[in-house]
């Protein structure tokens, strides 16, 4: 976690309720110069606190808006996670592709990894 704190292109947001961590969002950015303009995020929120997902993403977008390095935010989401996909679309993310049968749930049961992105609007 210390690396996230000191790397200006990466950060982590924590959601707490009554001193308990109920969710987090982390964004990572590659070191390679040609890819360093983008960050990919992952997020986890306990089911009971799903409403905090939007707040975590809003904080990410605000952070990225003022971050001089990040111009594009990307994510991957299970194709079966319709609620998350709807939230991402509502927040301006668009699908840019899919990794077909990328996730194996059980024997002979696969789902796609939906790749989405949003360009960061700077002031």
Coordinates of C-alpha atoms in Angstrom, one line a residue, residues 15-81:
X15 CA -15.1 3.5 2.3
X16 CA -15.8 3.1 6.0
X17 CA -18.9 2.7 8.1
X18 CA -18.6 2.8 11.9
X19 CA -14.8 2.2 11.7
X20 CA -15.3 -0.9 9.5
X21 CA -14.0 -1.0 5.9
X22 CA -17.0 -1.7 3.7
X23 CA -15.4 -0.9 0.4
X24 CA -12.4 0.2 -1.6
X25 CA -11.3 1.4 -5.0
X26 CA -7.7 1.2 -6.3
X27 CA -6.4 2.7 -9.5
X28 CA -3.1 1.5 -11.0
X29 CA -1.1 3.0 -13.8
X30 CA 1.7 1.4 -15.9
X31 CA 5.2 2.7 -15.7
X32 CA 5.8 2.5 -19.5
X33 CA 5.8 6.0 -21.0
X34 CA 3.3 5.2 -23.8
X35 CA 0.8 3.8 -21.3
X36 CA 1.4 6.0 -18.3
X37 CA -1.5 8.3 -19.3
X38 CA -4.1 5.7 -18.3
X39 CA -5.1 4.1 -15.1
X40 CA -7.1 0.9 -14.5
X41 CA -9.3 0.6 -11.4
X42 CA -10.8 -2.2 -9.4
X43 CA -13.4 -1.9 -6.8
X44 CA -15.0 -3.9 -4.0
X45 CA -18.0 -2.9 -1.9
X46 CA -19.9 -5.1 0.5
X47 CA -23.4 -5.9 -0.8
X48 CA -25.1 -4.0 2.1
X49 CA -23.2 -0.8 1.1
X50 CA -23.5 -1.0 -2.7
X51 CA -24.7 2.6 -2.8
X52 CA -21.2 3.7 -2.0
X53 CA -19.9 2.5 -5.3
X54 CA -21.0 5.7 -7.0
X55 CA -19.3 7.8 -4.3
X56 CA -16.0 5.9 -4.7
X57 CA -16.1 6.4 -8.5
X58 CA -17.0 10.1 -8.1
X59 CA -14.0 10.5 -5.9
X60 CA -11.8 8.7 -8.4
X61 CA -13.0 11.0 -11.3
X62 CA -12.4 14.1 -9.1
X63 CA -8.9 12.9 -8.3
X64 CA -8.2 12.1 -11.9
X65 CA -9.4 15.5 -13.1
X66 CA -6.7 17.2 -11.1
X67 CA -4.0 14.6 -11.6
X68 CA -1.6 15.8 -14.3
X69 CA -0.8 12.2 -15.4
X70 CA -4.1 10.4 -15.8
X71 CA -6.0 11.1 -19.0
X72 CA -8.0 7.8 -19.4
X73 CA -9.6 5.6 -16.8
X74 CA -10.3 1.9 -17.6
X75 CA -11.9 -1.0 -15.9
X76 CA -13.0 -4.6 -16.5
X77 CA -16.4 -5.9 -15.3
X78 CA -18.1 -9.3 -15.5
X79 CA -20.6 -9.4 -18.3
X80 CA -23.2 -10.7 -15.9
X81 CA -22.8 -7.7 -13.5

